[in-house]
Short mmCIF file of C-alpha atoms in Angstrom, two decimals:
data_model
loop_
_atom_site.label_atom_id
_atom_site.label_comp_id
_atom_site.label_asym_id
_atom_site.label_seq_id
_atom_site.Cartn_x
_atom_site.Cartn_y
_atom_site.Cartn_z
CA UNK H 1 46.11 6.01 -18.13
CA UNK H 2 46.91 3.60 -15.45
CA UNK H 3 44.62 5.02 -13.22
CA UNK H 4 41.88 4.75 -15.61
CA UNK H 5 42.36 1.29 -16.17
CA UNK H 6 42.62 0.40 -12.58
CA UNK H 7 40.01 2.01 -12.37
CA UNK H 8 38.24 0.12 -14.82
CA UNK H 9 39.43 -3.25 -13.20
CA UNK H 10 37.71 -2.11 -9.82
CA UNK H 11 34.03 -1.84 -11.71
CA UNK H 12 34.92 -5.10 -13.74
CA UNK H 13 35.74 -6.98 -10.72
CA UNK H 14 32.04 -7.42 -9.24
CA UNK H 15 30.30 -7.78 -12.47
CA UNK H 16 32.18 -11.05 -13.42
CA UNK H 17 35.60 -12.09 -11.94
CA UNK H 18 34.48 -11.92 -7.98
CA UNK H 19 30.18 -11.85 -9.10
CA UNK H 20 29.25 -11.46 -5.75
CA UNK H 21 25.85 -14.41 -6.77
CA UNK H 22 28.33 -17.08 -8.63
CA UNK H 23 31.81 -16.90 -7.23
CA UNK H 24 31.60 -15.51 -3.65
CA UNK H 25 28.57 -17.14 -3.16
CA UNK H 26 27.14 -14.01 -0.87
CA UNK H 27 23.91 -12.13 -0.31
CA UNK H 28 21.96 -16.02 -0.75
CA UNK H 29 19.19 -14.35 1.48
CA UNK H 30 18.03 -12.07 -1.37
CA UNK H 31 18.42 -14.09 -4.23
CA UNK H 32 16.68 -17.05 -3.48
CA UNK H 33 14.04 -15.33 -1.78
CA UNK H 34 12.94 -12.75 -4.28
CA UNK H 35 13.54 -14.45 -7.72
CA UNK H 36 10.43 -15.81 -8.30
CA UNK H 37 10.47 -13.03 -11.58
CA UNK H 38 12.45 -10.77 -13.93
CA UNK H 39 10.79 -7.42 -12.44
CA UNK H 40 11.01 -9.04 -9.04
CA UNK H 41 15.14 -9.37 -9.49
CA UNK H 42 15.77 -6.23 -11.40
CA UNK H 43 14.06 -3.99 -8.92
CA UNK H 44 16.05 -5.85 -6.00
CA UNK H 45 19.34 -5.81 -7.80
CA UNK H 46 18.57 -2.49 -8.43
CA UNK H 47 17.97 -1.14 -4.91
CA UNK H 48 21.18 -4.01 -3.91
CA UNK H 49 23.22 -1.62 -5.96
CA UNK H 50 22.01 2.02 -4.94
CA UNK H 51 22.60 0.92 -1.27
CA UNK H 52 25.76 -0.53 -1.74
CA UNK H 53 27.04 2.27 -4.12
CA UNK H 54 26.18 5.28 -1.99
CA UNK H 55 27.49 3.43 1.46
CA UNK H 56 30.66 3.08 -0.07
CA UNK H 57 31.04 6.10 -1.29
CA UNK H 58 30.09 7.67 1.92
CA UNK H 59 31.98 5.40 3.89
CA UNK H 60 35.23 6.31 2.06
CA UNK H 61 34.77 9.82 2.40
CA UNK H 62 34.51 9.76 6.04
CA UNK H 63 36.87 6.66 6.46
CA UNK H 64 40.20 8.77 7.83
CA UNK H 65 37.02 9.98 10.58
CA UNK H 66 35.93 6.85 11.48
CA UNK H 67 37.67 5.30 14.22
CA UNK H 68 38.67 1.82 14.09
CA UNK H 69 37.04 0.92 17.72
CA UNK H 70 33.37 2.10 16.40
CA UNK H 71 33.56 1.24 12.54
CA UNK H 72 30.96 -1.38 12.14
CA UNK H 73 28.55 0.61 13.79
CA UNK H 74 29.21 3.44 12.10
CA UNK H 75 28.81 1.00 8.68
CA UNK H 76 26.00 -0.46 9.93
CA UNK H 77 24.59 2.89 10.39
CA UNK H 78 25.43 3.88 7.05
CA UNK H 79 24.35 1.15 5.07
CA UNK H 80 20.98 1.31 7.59
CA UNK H 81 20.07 4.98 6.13
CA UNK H 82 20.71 4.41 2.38
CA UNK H 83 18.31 1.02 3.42
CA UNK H 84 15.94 3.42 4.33
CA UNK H 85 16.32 5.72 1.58
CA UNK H 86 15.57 2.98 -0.77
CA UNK H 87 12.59 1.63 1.35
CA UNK H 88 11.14 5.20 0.75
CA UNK H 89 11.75 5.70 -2.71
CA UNK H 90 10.06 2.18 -3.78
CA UNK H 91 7.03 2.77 -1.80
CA UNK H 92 6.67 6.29 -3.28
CA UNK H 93 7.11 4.73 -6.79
CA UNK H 94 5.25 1.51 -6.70
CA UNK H 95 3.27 0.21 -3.79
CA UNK H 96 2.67 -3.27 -5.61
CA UNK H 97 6.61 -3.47 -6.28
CA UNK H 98 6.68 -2.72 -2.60
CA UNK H 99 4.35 -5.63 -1.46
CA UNK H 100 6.42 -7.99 -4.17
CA UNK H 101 9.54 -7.20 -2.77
CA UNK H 102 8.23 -7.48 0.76
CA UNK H 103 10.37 -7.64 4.15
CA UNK H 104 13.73 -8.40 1.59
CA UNK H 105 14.11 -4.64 1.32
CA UNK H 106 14.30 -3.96 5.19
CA UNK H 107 16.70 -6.94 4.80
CA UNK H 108 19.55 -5.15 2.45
CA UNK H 109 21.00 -4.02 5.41
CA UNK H 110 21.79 -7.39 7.36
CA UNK H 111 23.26 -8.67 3.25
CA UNK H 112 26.67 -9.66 3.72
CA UNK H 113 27.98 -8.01 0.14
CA UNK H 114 27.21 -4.66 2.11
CA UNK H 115 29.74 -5.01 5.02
CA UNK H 116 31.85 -6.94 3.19
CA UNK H 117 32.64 -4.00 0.94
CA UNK H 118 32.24 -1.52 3.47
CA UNK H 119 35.00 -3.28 5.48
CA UNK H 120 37.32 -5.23 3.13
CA UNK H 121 37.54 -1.91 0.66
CA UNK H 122 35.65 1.05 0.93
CA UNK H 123 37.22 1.52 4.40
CA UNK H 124 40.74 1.75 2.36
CA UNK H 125 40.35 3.25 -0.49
CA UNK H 126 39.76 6.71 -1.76
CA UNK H 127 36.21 7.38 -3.26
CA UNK H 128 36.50 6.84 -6.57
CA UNK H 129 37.75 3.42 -6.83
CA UNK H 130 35.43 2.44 -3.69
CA UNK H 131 32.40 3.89 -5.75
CA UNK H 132 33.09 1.90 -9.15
CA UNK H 133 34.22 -1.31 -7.46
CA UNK H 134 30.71 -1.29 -5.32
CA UNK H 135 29.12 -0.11 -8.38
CA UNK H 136 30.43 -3.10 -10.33
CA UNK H 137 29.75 -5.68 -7.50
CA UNK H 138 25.68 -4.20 -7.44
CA UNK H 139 25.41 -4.41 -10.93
CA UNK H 140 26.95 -8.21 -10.65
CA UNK H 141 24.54 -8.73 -8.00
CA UNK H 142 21.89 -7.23 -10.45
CA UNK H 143 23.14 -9.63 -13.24
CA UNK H 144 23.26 -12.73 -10.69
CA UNK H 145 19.46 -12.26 -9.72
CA UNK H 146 18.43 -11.50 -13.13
CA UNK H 147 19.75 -15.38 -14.39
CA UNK H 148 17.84 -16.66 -11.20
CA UNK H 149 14.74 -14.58 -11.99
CA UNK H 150 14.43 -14.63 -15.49
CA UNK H 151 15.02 -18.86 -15.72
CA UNK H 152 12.65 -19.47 -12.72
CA UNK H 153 9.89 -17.02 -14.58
CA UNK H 154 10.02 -18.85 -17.90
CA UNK H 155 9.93 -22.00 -16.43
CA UNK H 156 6.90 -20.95 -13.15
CA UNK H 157 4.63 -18.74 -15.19
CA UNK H 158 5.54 -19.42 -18.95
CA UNK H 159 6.33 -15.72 -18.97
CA UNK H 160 9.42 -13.07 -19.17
CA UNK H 161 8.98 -9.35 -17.83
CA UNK H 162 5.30 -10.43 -17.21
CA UNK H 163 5.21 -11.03 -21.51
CA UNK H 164 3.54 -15.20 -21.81
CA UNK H 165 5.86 -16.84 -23.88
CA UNK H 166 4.31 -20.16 -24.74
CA UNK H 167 0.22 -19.74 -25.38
CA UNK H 168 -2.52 -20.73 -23.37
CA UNK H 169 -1.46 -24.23 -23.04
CA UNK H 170 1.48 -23.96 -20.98
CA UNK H 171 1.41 -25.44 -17.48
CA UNK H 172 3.76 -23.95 -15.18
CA UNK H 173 6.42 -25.51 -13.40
CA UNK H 174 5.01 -24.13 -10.01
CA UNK H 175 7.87 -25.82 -8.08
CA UNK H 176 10.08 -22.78 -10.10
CA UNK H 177 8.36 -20.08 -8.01
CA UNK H 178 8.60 -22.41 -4.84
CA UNK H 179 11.66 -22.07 -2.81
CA UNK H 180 12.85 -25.31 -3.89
CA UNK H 181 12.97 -23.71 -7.42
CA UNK H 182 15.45 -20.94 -6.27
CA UNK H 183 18.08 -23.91 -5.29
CA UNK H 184 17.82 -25.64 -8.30
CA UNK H 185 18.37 -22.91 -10.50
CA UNK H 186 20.80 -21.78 -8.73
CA UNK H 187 22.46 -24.69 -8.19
CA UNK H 188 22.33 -24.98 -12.58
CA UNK H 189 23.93 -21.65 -12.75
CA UNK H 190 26.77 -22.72 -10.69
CA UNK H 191 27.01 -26.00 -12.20
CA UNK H 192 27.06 -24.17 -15.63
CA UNK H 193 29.77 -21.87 -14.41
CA UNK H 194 32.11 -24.46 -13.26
CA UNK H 195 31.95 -26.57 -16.15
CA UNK H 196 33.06 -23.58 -18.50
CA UNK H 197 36.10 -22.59 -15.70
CA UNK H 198 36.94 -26.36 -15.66
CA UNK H 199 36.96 -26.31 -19.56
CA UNK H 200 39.18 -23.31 -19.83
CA UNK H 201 41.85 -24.57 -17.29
CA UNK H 202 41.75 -27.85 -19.25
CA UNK H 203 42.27 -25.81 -22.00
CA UNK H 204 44.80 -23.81 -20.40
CA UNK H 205 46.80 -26.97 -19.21
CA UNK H 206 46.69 -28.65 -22.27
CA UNK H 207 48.64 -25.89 -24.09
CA UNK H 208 51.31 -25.60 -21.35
CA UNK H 209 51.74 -28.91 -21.85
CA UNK H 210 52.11 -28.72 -25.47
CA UNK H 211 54.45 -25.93 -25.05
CA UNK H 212 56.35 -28.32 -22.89
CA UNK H 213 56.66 -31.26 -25.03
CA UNK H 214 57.87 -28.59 -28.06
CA UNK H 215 60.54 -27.10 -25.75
CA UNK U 1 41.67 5.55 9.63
CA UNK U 2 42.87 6.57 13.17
CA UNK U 3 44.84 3.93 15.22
CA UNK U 4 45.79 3.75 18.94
CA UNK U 5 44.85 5.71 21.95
CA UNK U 6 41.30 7.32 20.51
CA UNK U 7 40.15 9.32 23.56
CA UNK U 8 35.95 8.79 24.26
CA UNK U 9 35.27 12.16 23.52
CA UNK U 10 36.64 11.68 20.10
CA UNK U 11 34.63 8.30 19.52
CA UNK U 12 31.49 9.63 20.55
CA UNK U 13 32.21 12.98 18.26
CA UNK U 14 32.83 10.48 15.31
CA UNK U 15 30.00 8.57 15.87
CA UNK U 16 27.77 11.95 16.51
CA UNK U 17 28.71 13.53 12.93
CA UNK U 18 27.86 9.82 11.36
CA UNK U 19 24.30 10.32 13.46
CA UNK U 20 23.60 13.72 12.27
CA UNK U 21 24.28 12.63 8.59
CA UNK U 22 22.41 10.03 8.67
CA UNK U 23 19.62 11.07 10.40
CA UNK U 24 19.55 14.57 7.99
CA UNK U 25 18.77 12.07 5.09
CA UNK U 26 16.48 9.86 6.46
CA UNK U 27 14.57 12.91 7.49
CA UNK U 28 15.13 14.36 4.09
CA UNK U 29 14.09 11.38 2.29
CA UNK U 30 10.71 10.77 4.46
CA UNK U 31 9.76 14.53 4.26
CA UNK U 32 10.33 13.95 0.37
CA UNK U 33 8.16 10.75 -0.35
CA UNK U 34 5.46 11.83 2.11
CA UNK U 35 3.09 12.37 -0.52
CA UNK U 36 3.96 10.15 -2.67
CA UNK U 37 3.78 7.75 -0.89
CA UNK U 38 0.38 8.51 0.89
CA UNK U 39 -0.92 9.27 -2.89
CA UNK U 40 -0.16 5.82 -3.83
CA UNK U 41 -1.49 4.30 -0.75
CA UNK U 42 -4.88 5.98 -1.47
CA UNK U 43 -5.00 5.05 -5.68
CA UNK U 44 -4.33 1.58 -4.06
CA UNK U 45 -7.23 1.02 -2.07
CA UNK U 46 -9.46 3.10 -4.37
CA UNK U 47 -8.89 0.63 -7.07
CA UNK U 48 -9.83 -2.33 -4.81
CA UNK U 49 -12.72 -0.48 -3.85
CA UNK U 50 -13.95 0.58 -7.28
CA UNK U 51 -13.22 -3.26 -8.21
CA UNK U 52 -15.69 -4.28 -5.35
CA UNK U 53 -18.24 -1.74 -5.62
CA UNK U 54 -18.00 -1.77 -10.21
CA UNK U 55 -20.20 1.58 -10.72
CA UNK U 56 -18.88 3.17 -7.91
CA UNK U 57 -17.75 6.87 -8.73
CA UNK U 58 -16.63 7.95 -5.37
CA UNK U 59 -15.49 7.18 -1.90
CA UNK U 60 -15.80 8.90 1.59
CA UNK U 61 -13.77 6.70 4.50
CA UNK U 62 -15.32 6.74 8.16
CA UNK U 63 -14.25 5.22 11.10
CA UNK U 64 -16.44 2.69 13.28
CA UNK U 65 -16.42 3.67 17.02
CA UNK U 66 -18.41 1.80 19.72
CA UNK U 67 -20.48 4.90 19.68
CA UNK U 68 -21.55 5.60 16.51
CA UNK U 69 -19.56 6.42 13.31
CA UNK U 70 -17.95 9.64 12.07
CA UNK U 71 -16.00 10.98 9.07
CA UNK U 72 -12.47 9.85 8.79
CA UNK U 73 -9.77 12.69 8.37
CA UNK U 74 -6.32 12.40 6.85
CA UNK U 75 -4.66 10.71 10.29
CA UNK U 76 -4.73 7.49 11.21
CA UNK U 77 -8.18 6.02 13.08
CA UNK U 78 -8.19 6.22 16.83
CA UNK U 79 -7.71 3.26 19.13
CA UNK U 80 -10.50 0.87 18.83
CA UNK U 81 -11.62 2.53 15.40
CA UNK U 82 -12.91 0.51 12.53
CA UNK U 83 -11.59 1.98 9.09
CA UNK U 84 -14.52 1.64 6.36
CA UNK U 85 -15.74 3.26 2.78
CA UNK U 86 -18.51 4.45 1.86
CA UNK U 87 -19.03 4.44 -2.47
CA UNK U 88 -21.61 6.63 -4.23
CA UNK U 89 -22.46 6.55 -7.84
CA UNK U 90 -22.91 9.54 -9.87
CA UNK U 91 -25.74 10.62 -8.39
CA UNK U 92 -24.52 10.67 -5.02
CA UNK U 93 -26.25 7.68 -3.94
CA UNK U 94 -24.84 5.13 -1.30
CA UNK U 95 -23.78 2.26 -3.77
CA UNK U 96 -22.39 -0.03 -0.63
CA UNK U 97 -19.97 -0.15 2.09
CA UNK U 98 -16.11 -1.65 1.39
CA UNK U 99 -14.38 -2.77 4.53
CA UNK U 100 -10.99 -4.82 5.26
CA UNK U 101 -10.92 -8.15 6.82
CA UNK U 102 -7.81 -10.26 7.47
CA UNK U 103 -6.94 -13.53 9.15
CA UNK U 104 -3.57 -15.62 9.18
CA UNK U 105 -3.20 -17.99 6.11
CA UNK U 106 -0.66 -20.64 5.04
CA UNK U 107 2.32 -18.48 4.55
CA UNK U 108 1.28 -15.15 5.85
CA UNK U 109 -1.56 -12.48 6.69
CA UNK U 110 -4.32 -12.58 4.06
CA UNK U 111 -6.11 -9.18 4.11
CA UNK U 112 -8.95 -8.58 1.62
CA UNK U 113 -11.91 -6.36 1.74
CA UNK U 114 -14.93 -6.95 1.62
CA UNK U 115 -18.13 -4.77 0.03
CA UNK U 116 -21.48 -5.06 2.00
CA UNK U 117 -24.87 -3.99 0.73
CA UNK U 118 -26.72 -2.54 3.64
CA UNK U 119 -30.18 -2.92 2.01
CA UNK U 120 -30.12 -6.67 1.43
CA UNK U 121 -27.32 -7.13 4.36
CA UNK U 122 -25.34 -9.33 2.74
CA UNK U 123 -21.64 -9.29 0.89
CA UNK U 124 -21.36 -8.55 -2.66
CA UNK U 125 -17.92 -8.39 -3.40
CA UNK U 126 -14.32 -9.68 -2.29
CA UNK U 127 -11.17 -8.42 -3.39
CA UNK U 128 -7.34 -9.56 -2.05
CA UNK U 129 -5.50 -6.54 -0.90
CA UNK U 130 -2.19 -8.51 0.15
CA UNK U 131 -1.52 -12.00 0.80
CA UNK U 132 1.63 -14.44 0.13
CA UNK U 133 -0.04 -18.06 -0.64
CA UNK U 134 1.69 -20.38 -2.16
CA UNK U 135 1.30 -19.79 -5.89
CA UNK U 136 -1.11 -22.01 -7.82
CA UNK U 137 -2.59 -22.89 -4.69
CA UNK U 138 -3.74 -20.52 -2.08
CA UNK U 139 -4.03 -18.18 -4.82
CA UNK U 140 -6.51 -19.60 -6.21
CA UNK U 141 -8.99 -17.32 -4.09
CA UNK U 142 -8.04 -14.46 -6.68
CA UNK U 143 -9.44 -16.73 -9.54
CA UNK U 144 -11.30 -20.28 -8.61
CA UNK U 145 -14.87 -18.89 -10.20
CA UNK U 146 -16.32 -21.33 -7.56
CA UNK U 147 -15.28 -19.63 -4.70
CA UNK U 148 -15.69 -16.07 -5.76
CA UNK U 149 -19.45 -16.59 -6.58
CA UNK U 150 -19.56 -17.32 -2.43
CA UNK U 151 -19.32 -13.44 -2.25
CA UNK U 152 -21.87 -12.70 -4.62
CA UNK U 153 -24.40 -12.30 -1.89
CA UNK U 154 -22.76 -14.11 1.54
CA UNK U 155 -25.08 -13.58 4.28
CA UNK U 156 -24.78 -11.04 7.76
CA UNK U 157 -27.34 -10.08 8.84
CA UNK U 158 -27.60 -9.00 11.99
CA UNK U 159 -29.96 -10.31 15.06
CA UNK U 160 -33.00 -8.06 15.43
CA UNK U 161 -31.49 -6.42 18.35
CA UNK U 162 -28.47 -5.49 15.81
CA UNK U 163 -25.83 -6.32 18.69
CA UNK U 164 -24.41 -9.58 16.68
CA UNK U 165 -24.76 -11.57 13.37
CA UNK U 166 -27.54 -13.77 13.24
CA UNK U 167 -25.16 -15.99 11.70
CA UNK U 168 -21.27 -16.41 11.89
CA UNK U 169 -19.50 -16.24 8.35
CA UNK U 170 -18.01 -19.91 8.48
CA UNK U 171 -16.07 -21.62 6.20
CA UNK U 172 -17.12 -25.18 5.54
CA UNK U 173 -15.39 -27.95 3.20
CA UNK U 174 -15.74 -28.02 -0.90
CA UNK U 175 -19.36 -29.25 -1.66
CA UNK U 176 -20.86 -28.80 1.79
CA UNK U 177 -21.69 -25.32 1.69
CA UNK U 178 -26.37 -25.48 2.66
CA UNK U 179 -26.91 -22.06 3.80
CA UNK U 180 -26.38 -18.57 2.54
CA UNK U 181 -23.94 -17.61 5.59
CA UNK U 182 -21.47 -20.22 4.61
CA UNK U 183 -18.03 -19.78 2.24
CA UNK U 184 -17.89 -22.87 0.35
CA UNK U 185 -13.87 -24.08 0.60
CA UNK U 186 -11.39 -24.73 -2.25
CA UNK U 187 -10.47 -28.03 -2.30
CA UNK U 188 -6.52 -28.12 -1.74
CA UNK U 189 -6.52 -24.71 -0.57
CA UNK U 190 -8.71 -25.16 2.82
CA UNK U 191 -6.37 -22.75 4.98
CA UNK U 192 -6.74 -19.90 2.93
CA UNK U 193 -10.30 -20.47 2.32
CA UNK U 194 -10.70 -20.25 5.91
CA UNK U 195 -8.46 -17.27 6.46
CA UNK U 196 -10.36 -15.14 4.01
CA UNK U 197 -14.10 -16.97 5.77
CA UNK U 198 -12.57 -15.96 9.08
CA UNK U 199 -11.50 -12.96 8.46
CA UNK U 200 -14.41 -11.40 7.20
CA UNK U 201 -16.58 -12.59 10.14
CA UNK U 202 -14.23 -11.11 12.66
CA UNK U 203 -14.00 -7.72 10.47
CA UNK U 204 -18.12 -7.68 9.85
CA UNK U 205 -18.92 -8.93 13.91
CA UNK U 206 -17.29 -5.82 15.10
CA UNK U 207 -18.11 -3.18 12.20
CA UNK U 208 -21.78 -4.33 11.03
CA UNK U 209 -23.44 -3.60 14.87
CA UNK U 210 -21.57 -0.09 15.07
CA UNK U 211 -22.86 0.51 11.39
CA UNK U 212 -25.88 -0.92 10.28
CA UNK U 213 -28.05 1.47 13.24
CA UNK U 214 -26.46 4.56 12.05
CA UNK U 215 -26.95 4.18 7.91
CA UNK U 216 -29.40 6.45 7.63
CA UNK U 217 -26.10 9.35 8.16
CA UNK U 218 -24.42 7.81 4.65
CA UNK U 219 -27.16 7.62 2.69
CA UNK U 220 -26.68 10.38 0.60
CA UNK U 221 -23.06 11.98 0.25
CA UNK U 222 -22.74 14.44 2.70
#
């Protein structure tokens, strides 16, 4: 039972307490790059999290052969094949998600979250627990890009998933699907974020005290 | 994970294994996509070709050599090759030829092609394949009405000597454009204009004098 929910801690951990996107603040490359749209985020999220997921996995399986001298090349290596694996795979299943995605795919393998995992846990721990808690950080990753994309759609092309959401008359914010627009909505996610953590510890301090005024 | 004292041999062993792995499913992975990926590749450019030659019911690719012109095969063209496509309608008659120019833009490479009626010698068609202009400007060459009805019949013809154009394709600014050779600019989006203006010239300059004196061998489907 304990394992299970250990277990279950190690997934949860990337998708919200350590989101790789809104608390660690990694992988900025990606997300303010290719978030101009929903599909756009997904599919990079997506391909984020297969890469991540089976590098881990491999990595811990071979992690009591991997010397210490040679281990980031060895990751580096890794992470570099399932990067090509996943270049491979998109072009045989969409050549226009291909062209959307652009050079950002070839660039999974210099993002941060990748090593990071690789060498802060998957190097440590046995494969299951490396597997779910890359898993869960993907899937967070997924998540962060998604808020980026999905906001910066709306507000760029009036649409969500490609669907219009306002009629013919909306004009488009095209500043959203500028660069610029990645900062700002990322810099309202975070501001968003904070405000509800700073709520919850004022929240959290104000009972404490009222505990310690009772006593 | 081992500590202290790893001998070289032992390294380079680890390090082999992680090579072999990896390099099993890379190879795996290409050998599996192959065709997938080369079958999307070709729906690709036949539906930019169909879009530039409407009416068009099929499409035979040759490559442009100095010396004449010859059937492409599945491999890539040789050295010094120019890649074009030749569309027939139904009845197996030459509808046009579609052929890819590209030039730097704002932000990036801006590659379209290009379909060119040999019997009036002029373009009749432009589609994008890739480019990465800024949205809502540069990419206005996909839908400013203006500037697509340039390529409703741009002019190159060649000299009579068929070595050269009689006249370079040349981009010129919005509401200047006096002769039929000419690709009237958007206005706010002058880079990209010219990228698409200039890349077409380059692409037609070299393909058009290797074509236009061998036609007669794709007039009917062979």
């Amino acid at each position: 039972m304990s394992t299970l929910i250990s277990n279950f801690d190690e997934f949860m951990d990337g998708l919200w307490k350590q989101n790789p996107i809104f608390v660690m603040m990694l992988g900025m490359c990606p997300t303010l790059a290719v978030t101009v749209s929903a599909v756009n985020s997904i599919s990079m999220g997506l391909a984020t999290t297969f890469v991540l997921t089976a590098s881990c996995l491999l990595i811990s399986i071979l992690r009591h052969i991997i010397p210490k001298e040679v281990r980031i090349a060895s990751f580096i290596v890794i992470i570099a094949t399932f990067v090509t694996v996943v270049d491979y795979s998109i072009q045989a299943i969409s050549l226009e998600l291909y062209d959307a995605l652009g050079a950002y795919i070839k660039l999974i393998v210099a993002n941060c979250i990748l090593l990071g995992r690789a060498e802060a846990h998957a190097a440590r721990m046995p494969p299951v627990p490396a597997t779910l808690n890359a898993f869960g950080m993907g899937l967070g990753f997924t998540l962060g890009l998604l808020a980026i994309g999905g906001v910066r759609e709306i507000f760029g092309a009036g649409k969500l998933f490609g669907i219009a959401l306002f009629g013919p008359h909306f004009q488009p914010w095209v500043v959203m699907v500028l660069p610029p627009g990645g900062f700002f909505v990322l810099a309202g996610w975070l501001i968003l974020f904070s405000g509800i953590r700073a709520n919850k510890q004022r929240k959290i301090e104000a009972e404490l005290a009222l505990k310690g005024a009772k006593a | 994970m081992t500590t202290q004292f790893v001998s070289s041999t032992a390294l380079i062993r680890a390090l082999g294994l992680i090579a072999c792995i990896c390099g099993i499913i890379i190879v795996g992975v290409y050998e599996g996509t192959l065709d997938a990926v080369n079958a999307n590749k070709k729906i690709a450019l036949d539906r930019q070709i169909f879009k530039v030659l409407p009416g068009a019911k099929s499409v035979q690719a040759y490559d442009a050599l100095p010396g004449g012109i010859s059937p492409a095969g599945d491999h890539e063209s040789p050295s010094g090759a120019i890649r074009f496509y030749a569309a027939y309608d139904a009845t197996g008659k030459l509808m046009g030829i579609a052929a890819e120019g590209s030039s730097a833009g704002y932000a990036d490479q801006v590659r379209v092609l290009y379909a060119y009626d040999p019997d009036k010698q002029v373009i009749t068609g432009l589609g994008v394949i890739t480019m990465r202009e800024t949205p809502g400007i540069g990419d206005k060459i996909l839908v400013d009405h203006d500037f697509i009805h340039n390529f409703v019949a741009l002019d190159v013809a060649l000299t009579s000597d068929m070595k050269t154009l009689a006249n370079a394709v040349k981009t010129v600014k919005h509401g200047t454009k006096a002769n039929p050779w000419e690709v009237d600019a958007i206005s706010g989006a002058t880079v990209t204009s010219k990228a698409v203006g200039r890349g077409i010239n380059q692409s037609a300059a070299i393909l058009l004098p290797r074509l236009v004196p061998h036609i007669s061998q794709l007039r009917s489907k062979s």
